[in-house]
Structures are given as C-alpha cells and as structure tokens.
Short mmCIF file of C-alpha atoms and ligand atoms in Angstrom, two decimals:
data_model
loop_
_atom_site.label_atom_id
_atom_site.label_comp_id
_atom_site.label_asym_id
_atom_site.label_seq_id
_atom_site.Cartn_x
_atom_site.Cartn_y
_atom_site.Cartn_z
CA MET A 1 15.72 -15.28 -13.09
CA THR A 2 19.49 -16.06 -12.51
CA GLU A 3 21.34 -15.72 -9.31
CA ALA A 4 23.48 -12.97 -10.90
CA THR A 5 20.43 -10.94 -11.90
CA ARG A 6 18.80 -11.45 -8.46
CA ASN A 7 22.08 -10.19 -6.76
CA LYS A 8 22.33 -7.22 -9.19
CA LEU A 9 18.79 -6.19 -8.41
CA GLU A 10 19.27 -6.42 -4.70
CA SER A 11 22.49 -4.51 -4.95
CA MET A 12 20.65 -1.51 -6.36
CA GLU A 13 18.67 -1.10 -3.13
CA GLU A 14 20.95 1.36 -1.50
CA PHE A 15 21.59 3.44 -4.59
CA LEU A 16 17.90 3.66 -5.37
CA GLY A 17 16.60 3.95 -1.85
CA VAL A 18 14.17 1.09 -2.15
CA HIS A 19 13.84 -2.41 -0.73
CA VAL A 20 13.57 -5.00 -3.59
CA ASN A 21 11.73 -8.27 -3.42
CA VAL A 22 12.63 -10.53 -6.33
CA TYR A 23 10.67 -13.59 -7.48
CA ASP A 24 11.06 -16.18 -10.30
CA THR A 25 7.35 -16.86 -10.53
CA VAL A 26 4.40 -15.21 -8.67
CA ASP A 27 0.69 -14.91 -9.17
CA SER A 28 0.82 -11.23 -9.55
CA THR A 29 3.32 -8.67 -8.18
CA ASN A 30 0.38 -6.43 -7.29
CA THR A 31 -1.17 -9.15 -5.22
CA ARG A 32 2.19 -9.66 -3.36
CA ALA A 33 2.48 -5.95 -2.81
CA LYS A 34 -1.07 -5.76 -1.39
CA GLU A 35 -0.38 -8.65 0.92
CA TYR A 36 2.71 -6.76 2.10
CA ILE A 37 0.62 -3.71 2.83
CA ARG A 38 -2.00 -5.77 4.75
CA ASN A 39 0.84 -7.09 7.00
CA LEU A 40 2.03 -3.52 7.61
CA ILE A 41 -1.38 -2.38 8.55
CA GLU A 42 -1.86 -5.38 10.90
CA LYS A 43 1.44 -4.56 12.54
CA LYS A 44 0.38 -0.95 12.85
CA ASN A 45 3.52 0.13 11.07
CA ALA A 46 2.94 3.62 9.79
CA ASP A 47 6.52 4.33 8.44
CA LYS A 48 7.40 5.65 5.18
CA VAL A 49 7.38 2.76 2.64
CA SER A 50 9.44 2.32 -0.59
CA GLU A 51 9.12 -1.32 -1.66
CA VAL A 52 9.54 -2.89 -5.09
CA PHE A 53 8.16 -6.36 -6.02
CA ILE A 54 9.65 -7.78 -9.30
CA ALA A 55 9.01 -11.13 -10.99
CA ASP A 56 10.40 -12.81 -13.97
CA GLN A 57 7.00 -14.34 -14.66
CA GLN A 58 3.45 -13.80 -13.47
CA THR A 59 0.89 -16.61 -13.59
CA GLU A 60 -2.13 -14.31 -12.89
CA GLY A 61 -0.90 -10.95 -14.06
CA ARG A 62 -3.79 -8.46 -13.92
CA GLY A 63 -4.98 -5.50 -15.98
CA ARG A 64 -7.77 -3.05 -15.16
CA LEU A 65 -11.39 -4.17 -14.67
CA GLY A 66 -10.47 -7.78 -14.05
CA ARG A 67 -8.65 -8.14 -17.41
CA SER A 68 -5.59 -10.30 -17.57
CA TRP A 69 -2.00 -9.39 -18.40
CA GLN A 70 0.26 -11.77 -20.18
CA SER A 71 3.56 -11.97 -18.35
CA PRO A 72 5.78 -14.82 -19.76
CA PRO A 73 9.26 -15.58 -18.35
CA GLY A 74 12.49 -13.91 -19.51
CA THR A 75 10.86 -11.26 -21.58
CA GLY A 76 9.50 -8.36 -19.66
CA ILE A 77 9.55 -6.12 -16.55
CA TRP A 78 6.65 -7.07 -14.23
CA MET A 79 6.86 -5.08 -11.05
CA SER A 80 4.92 -3.23 -8.40
CA ILE A 81 6.13 -0.30 -6.68
CA VAL A 82 4.58 0.42 -3.13
CA THR A 83 4.60 3.92 -1.67
CA ASN A 84 2.63 5.85 0.72
CA PRO A 85 3.00 9.36 -0.61
CA SER A 86 2.39 12.21 1.77
CA VAL A 87 -0.08 14.06 -0.45
CA SER A 88 -3.77 14.69 -0.09
CA PRO A 89 -5.94 11.56 -0.66
CA ASP A 90 -7.55 12.92 -3.81
CA ARG A 91 -4.09 13.39 -5.45
CA VAL A 92 -2.98 9.82 -4.81
CA SER A 93 -4.38 8.58 -8.20
CA CYS A 94 -1.78 10.81 -9.91
CA VAL A 95 0.78 8.14 -9.18
CA THR A 96 -0.28 6.35 -12.41
CA LEU A 97 0.60 9.42 -14.57
CA LEU A 98 3.80 9.89 -12.63
CA ALA A 99 4.70 6.23 -13.43
CA ALA A 100 3.88 6.79 -17.13
CA ILE A 101 6.20 9.71 -17.54
CA SER A 102 8.90 8.01 -15.54
CA ILE A 103 8.81 5.00 -17.83
CA ALA A 104 8.72 7.19 -20.96
CA ARG A 105 11.78 9.03 -19.69
CA ALA A 106 13.63 5.89 -18.90
CA ILE A 107 12.89 4.46 -22.41
CA LYS A 108 14.08 7.75 -24.03
CA PHE A 109 17.24 7.87 -21.97
CA TYR A 110 18.05 4.22 -22.69
CA SER A 111 17.42 4.62 -26.45
CA LEU A 112 19.44 7.73 -26.74
CA LYS A 113 22.35 6.13 -24.91
CA ARG A 114 22.22 3.14 -27.33
CA SER A 115 21.48 5.22 -30.49
CA ILE A 116 18.14 3.49 -30.96
CA PHE A 117 16.29 6.19 -32.83
CA ASN A 118 13.16 4.30 -34.13
CA VAL A 119 11.20 4.17 -30.82
CA ASP A 120 9.19 7.29 -30.34
CA VAL A 121 7.44 6.32 -27.14
CA LYS A 122 4.12 8.11 -26.27
CA ILE A 123 1.64 8.03 -23.44
CA LYS A 124 -1.94 6.99 -23.93
CA TRP A 125 -3.76 8.56 -20.95
CA PRO A 126 -4.03 7.35 -18.38
CA ASN A 127 -2.18 4.04 -18.23
CA ASP A 128 -0.60 2.91 -21.47
CA LEU A 129 2.71 3.49 -23.29
CA ILE A 130 2.67 3.27 -27.07
CA ILE A 131 5.23 2.88 -29.68
CA ASN A 132 4.29 3.02 -33.50
CA GLY A 133 0.58 2.76 -32.37
CA LYS A 134 1.19 -0.44 -30.38
CA LYS A 135 0.90 -0.94 -26.64
CA ILE A 136 4.30 -1.79 -25.05
CA CYS A 137 3.40 -1.10 -21.47
CA GLY A 138 0.42 -1.01 -19.09
CA ILE A 139 -0.02 0.38 -15.58
CA LEU A 140 -2.34 -0.83 -12.92
CA SER A 141 -2.47 1.34 -9.78
CA GLU A 142 -4.37 0.10 -6.82
CA LEU A 143 -5.04 1.98 -3.60
CA VAL A 144 -5.18 0.58 -0.17
CA ASN A 145 -6.39 2.72 2.77
CA ASP A 146 -5.61 2.09 6.41
CA PRO A 147 -8.84 3.17 8.09
CA ALA A 148 -7.02 3.38 11.52
CA THR A 149 -4.46 5.85 10.49
CA GLY A 150 -5.87 7.25 7.38
CA MET A 151 -2.70 6.33 5.55
CA ASN A 152 -3.04 5.73 1.72
CA TYR A 153 -0.81 3.18 0.15
CA VAL A 154 -0.50 2.97 -3.61
CA VAL A 155 0.54 -0.17 -5.41
CA CYS A 156 1.75 0.83 -8.85
CA GLY A 157 1.96 -2.20 -11.10
CA ILE A 158 4.04 -1.82 -14.21
CA GLY A 159 4.20 -4.29 -17.08
CA ILE A 160 6.68 -3.55 -19.86
CA ASN A 161 6.97 -5.86 -22.83
CA VAL A 162 10.76 -5.70 -23.33
CA ASN A 163 12.11 -8.60 -25.40
CA THR A 164 8.81 -10.35 -26.19
CA LYS A 165 9.11 -11.88 -29.73
CA SER A 166 5.45 -12.64 -30.34
CA PHE A 167 2.08 -12.21 -28.80
CA ASP A 168 -0.96 -14.39 -28.78
CA ILE A 169 -3.61 -12.52 -26.81
CA GLU A 170 -7.24 -13.12 -27.64
CA GLY A 171 -8.99 -10.02 -28.82
CA CYS A 172 -5.86 -7.91 -28.75
CA ASP A 173 -3.93 -7.11 -31.95
CA TYR A 174 -2.18 -4.03 -30.60
CA ALA A 175 0.38 -5.56 -28.26
CA SER A 176 4.09 -5.12 -28.97
CA SER A 177 7.42 -4.93 -27.26
CA LEU A 178 10.52 -2.71 -27.25
CA TYR A 179 12.30 -5.52 -29.16
CA ARG A 180 9.66 -5.74 -31.83
CA GLU A 181 9.49 -2.03 -32.38
CA SER A 182 13.22 -1.35 -32.31
CA GLY A 183 14.67 -4.58 -33.72
CA VAL A 184 17.14 -4.96 -30.91
CA GLN A 185 17.34 -6.67 -27.58
CA TRP A 186 17.01 -4.44 -24.52
CA ASP A 187 18.76 -4.92 -21.19
CA ARG A 188 15.88 -5.47 -18.73
CA GLU A 189 17.79 -4.62 -15.63
CA GLU A 190 19.21 -1.39 -16.98
CA LEU A 191 15.80 -0.21 -18.00
CA LEU A 192 14.41 -1.29 -14.70
CA TYR A 193 16.99 0.91 -12.84
CA GLY A 194 15.99 3.81 -15.06
CA VAL A 195 12.31 3.41 -14.37
CA ILE A 196 12.76 3.22 -10.61
CA TYR A 197 15.21 6.09 -10.66
CA ASN A 198 12.80 8.33 -12.55
CA PHE A 199 9.96 7.21 -10.49
CA ASN A 200 11.69 8.19 -7.28
CA LEU A 201 12.63 11.55 -8.66
CA CYS A 202 9.11 12.31 -9.71
CA MET A 203 7.72 11.12 -6.40
CA LYS A 204 10.02 13.46 -4.54
CA SER A 205 8.79 16.45 -6.49
CA PHE A 206 5.25 15.26 -6.17
CA GLU A 207 5.50 15.06 -2.32
CA GLN A 208 7.31 18.37 -2.07
CA GLU A 209 4.77 20.21 -4.27
CA GLY A 210 1.61 18.24 -3.60
CA THR A 211 0.53 18.24 -7.26
CA ILE A 212 1.82 17.01 -10.48
CA GLU A 213 2.08 20.47 -11.99
CA PHE A 214 5.93 20.00 -12.38
CA LEU A 215 5.33 17.33 -14.95
CA ILE A 216 2.29 18.57 -16.92
CA GLU A 217 4.31 20.11 -19.76
CA ASP A 218 6.51 17.07 -20.25
CA TYR A 219 3.50 14.74 -19.95
CA ASN A 220 1.43 16.72 -22.54
CA ASP A 221 4.37 16.73 -24.96
CA ASN A 222 4.30 12.95 -24.73
CA LEU A 223 0.53 12.57 -24.91
CA ILE A 224 -0.37 10.55 -28.00
CA ASN A 225 -3.69 12.17 -28.91
CA ARG A 226 -2.84 15.74 -27.94
CA ASN A 227 -4.89 18.26 -29.97
CA GLN A 228 -6.45 15.42 -31.90
CA GLU A 229 -10.03 14.25 -32.00
CA VAL A 230 -10.79 11.37 -29.63
CA ILE A 231 -13.70 9.19 -28.77
CA LEU A 232 -14.73 8.61 -25.15
CA SER A 233 -16.24 5.29 -24.42
CA SER A 234 -17.16 3.22 -21.32
CA ASP A 235 -18.66 -0.13 -20.43
CA ASN A 236 -20.44 1.58 -17.54
CA PRO A 237 -23.93 2.59 -18.78
CA GLU A 238 -24.16 5.44 -16.33
CA ILE A 239 -21.03 7.01 -17.76
CA GLN A 240 -21.92 6.18 -21.22
CA ALA A 241 -25.22 8.14 -20.99
CA GLY A 242 -23.30 11.26 -20.14
CA LEU A 243 -20.73 10.93 -22.85
CA GLU A 244 -20.93 12.80 -26.02
CA ASP A 245 -19.27 11.39 -29.12
CA ARG A 246 -16.23 13.36 -30.09
CA TYR A 247 -13.83 15.68 -28.32
CA ILE A 248 -10.38 17.25 -28.87
CA ALA A 249 -7.94 16.00 -26.26
CA ARG A 250 -5.98 19.06 -24.86
CA GLY A 251 -3.77 17.55 -22.15
CA ILE A 252 -3.79 16.83 -18.39
CA ASP A 253 -4.40 19.33 -15.63
CA LYS A 254 -2.70 19.26 -12.21
CA THR A 255 -5.20 16.87 -10.77
CA GLY A 256 -4.24 14.33 -13.40
CA ALA A 257 -7.61 14.65 -15.28
CA LEU A 258 -7.64 14.73 -19.09
CA LEU A 259 -9.06 17.87 -20.44
CA VAL A 260 -11.16 17.46 -23.53
CA GLU A 261 -12.82 20.17 -25.60
CA ASP A 262 -16.29 19.77 -27.02
CA LYS A 263 -17.66 21.27 -30.27
CA THR A 264 -18.58 24.59 -28.48
CA GLY A 265 -15.09 25.06 -27.23
CA GLU A 266 -16.01 24.13 -23.60
CA LEU A 267 -13.42 22.12 -21.72
CA HIS A 268 -14.45 18.99 -19.69
CA ALA A 269 -12.19 17.17 -17.11
CA ILE A 270 -12.32 13.41 -17.56
CA THR A 271 -11.16 11.72 -14.30
CA THR A 272 -12.61 8.31 -14.30
CA GLY A 273 -10.41 5.33 -15.03
CA GLU A 274 -13.45 3.53 -16.51
CA VAL A 275 -13.49 5.72 -19.51
CA SER A 276 -11.29 4.86 -22.50
CA VAL A 277 -9.99 7.46 -24.77
CA ARG A 278 -9.33 6.43 -28.38
CA GLY A 279 -8.33 8.12 -31.52
CA LEU A 280 -10.64 7.99 -34.51
CA TYR A 281 -8.75 5.05 -36.06
CA GLY A 282 -8.01 2.03 -33.96
CA TYR A 283 -6.48 1.59 -30.55
CA THR A 284 -4.58 4.80 -30.04
C1 LIG B 1 -3.18 -2.62 -18.20
O1 LIG B 1 -4.49 -3.04 -18.10
O2 LIG B 1 -2.70 -2.29 -19.25
C2 LIG B 1 -2.49 -2.79 -16.86
C3 LIG B 1 -1.45 -3.91 -16.89
C4 LIG B 1 -0.60 -3.92 -15.65
C5 LIG B 1 0.32 -5.11 -15.63
C6 LIG B 1 1.24 -5.05 -14.46
S1 LIG B 1 2.53 -6.28 -14.48
C7 LIG B 1 2.94 -5.95 -12.86
C8 LIG B 1 1.71 -5.80 -12.11
N1 LIG B 1 1.14 -7.01 -11.67
C9 LIG B 1 -0.06 -7.19 -12.20
O3 LIG B 1 -0.82 -8.22 -11.90
N2 LIG B 1 -0.43 -6.22 -12.98
C10 LIG B 1 0.61 -5.23 -13.08
P1 LIG B 1 -5.58 -2.80 -19.23
O4 LIG B 1 -5.49 -1.39 -19.80
O5 LIG B 1 -6.81 -3.31 -18.58
O6 LIG B 1 -5.10 -3.77 -20.42
C11 LIG B 1 -5.34 -5.18 -20.32
C12 LIG B 1 -5.52 -5.61 -21.77
O7 LIG B 1 -4.27 -5.55 -22.45
C13 LIG B 1 -5.95 -7.09 -21.76
O8 LIG B 1 -7.36 -7.20 -21.81
C14 LIG B 1 -5.30 -7.55 -23.17
O9 LIG B 1 -6.20 -7.24 -24.24
C15 LIG B 1 -4.12 -6.59 -23.29
N3 LIG B 1 -2.87 -7.35 -22.88
C16 LIG B 1 -2.75 -8.41 -22.05
N4 LIG B 1 -1.45 -8.77 -21.80
C17 LIG B 1 -0.71 -7.77 -22.59
C18 LIG B 1 0.65 -7.57 -22.76
N5 LIG B 1 1.59 -8.30 -22.18
N6 LIG B 1 0.97 -6.54 -23.54
C19 LIG B 1 0.06 -5.71 -24.16
N7 LIG B 1 -1.28 -5.90 -24.01
C20 LIG B 1 -1.63 -6.94 -23.18
#
C-alpha cells in the first residue's frame, strides 16, 4: 500500500467517524480485530467502538468453517469493521446482512456514477455478493462477548475482489471480481469509503430501531434467489437430518432469518449459518 493511499485512508477517519488501522500485510484483518477487542476487554474499556482494520494483503485470510480466503496484494478490499452495537444479543448476527446490503449499495452507487451498467449485484443469503452468478465478495462475522460486562463485539470481515484479474482457487470455479465482470478497473479507496459510509448509516438505523426491519424491502429486492426454488444443505448431520429437499426462498424477516416455503405452503425460518442455500443449478 503506498504512503499516499495510507494517508488518504487515515484522512477519512473524521468524515466517516471511524478509527482506521492500515496494514500492508497481515495474517487476517479479523484476527487483528479480535486481538484489539481482547485488549479492550483486558483494559476494561467499555466505550463505544468504531474501528476498521484494512490490509492490502492477507496471508491467512479466513472464510467460514475454517475455509481460507484468497487475499492477494493490490487487488481487493480486505477489511474488518469492529462495532459493539447496542442491540439485544440475539440481534447481533444481523450485522452480516447489514454489511451485505451496505456493500451492494456502495457498488450500485459507484457503478451509476461511473456509468458501469453491466454489474447487477445481488446478495446470496447470508454472506455472499454475486454478479453474473459469480462470487465477488464474502463476509465473515465473528462475535466476541465480554462476560464481565455482557458487551457484545462484532467483527465484520469483508473481502471484496475488486481488480483481481484471475483466480486459482482449488475446488472453486465461481470466484470473480468487479473488474472481471465489468471490464473496467475500480478505484478501491472510493469503493471502500462507500462501503464504510453505508455501513455506518445502516448501523445507526439498526441501533435506533433495534431490528433490521428498515432494510428488509431493499434486501429482499436484492436477494438472488427470491421466489425461486432453492436447495438447503449442510455438512452438519444433525441439521441435514431435519432438512427437506426443496423450498421456495421468500426473503428475510426482521431477525435476519431466511424464510423458505415448503410444498404445503408452510414457511420455515432458516437461521443457522451452517446451512447453505443454493439454486437448482450451480453455486447461486
Ligand atoms: C466467506 O467465506 O465468503 C467469507 C470471506 C471473508 C473474507 C474477509 S477478508 C477480510 C476478513 N479477514 C479474514 O480473514 N476474512 C475476512 P465462505 O463462504 O466460507 O467462502 C470461502 C470459500 O470461498 C473458500 O472455500 C473458497 O472456495 C472460496 N474463496 C476463497 N477465496 C476467495 C476469493 N477471494 N473470492 C471468491 N471466493 C473465494
């Protein structure tokens, strides 16, 4: 990361109301963020937190369930936003959905401004962003609870493939980037501002209202499989046993669960992050 980029990122702190930690190379921004939280807890600091960890490259980028996330230098946005939202503990996991809609809005705003009309970004519940059926972004949210104060911290890790030219990921033929799908280079800093700006706006409403009701309509308009048949699957045998084959995805509710309809018309709320939702054909 150049000195100019670092200065620019740090200069946005006041405007965006966040503290920014910029790295050239780290193991994982989520790991740095969790270390930061552990320090806060040790120091018994229970203030409001708004901290962002950004790296040009990650050597041990992580996905869900111990999977790895490829994070080469000079190509993407690899960042973790740390917050301690004042909402009830069972709502904290909504932050992943809030991040997804914030990223989608930032991409849409950027593409409208630059007249890039070939990137119709969609959300694949709960943590992917998709363009043309390909995954261009993944989100990994991790919760840290301070048992002494009961405070819940959320590390929202966001990986966006911005200008990546090619991918070589074993067992994954669905990865792509904004560059590959649009055919033009994107300005990483500008997109990053947009994501943080939208995230903060959403977080404000979330904390004021205590639920994500305010974004359900927009989220569902952007949901890739809405009103289409999906297959639920899981590596967890206990969950698998209870899963039926096919459902129609109807959209999220205010708890962040995905509502799916079975053959009899009954709705089921899918909450676990261990379940993947796929369309009938391929990844999305
Ligand atoms: C995710 O996991 O999609 C969450 C990814 C979160 C990454 C961010 S980057 C900043 C922060 N710091 C971290 O260490 N992590 C977060 P999951 O749904 O489990 O998807 C992981 C799977 O996606 C892998 O098993 C690969 O198949 C595939 N994959 C790996 N790298 C990819 C990439 N750059 N783009 C698209 N797919 C990728």
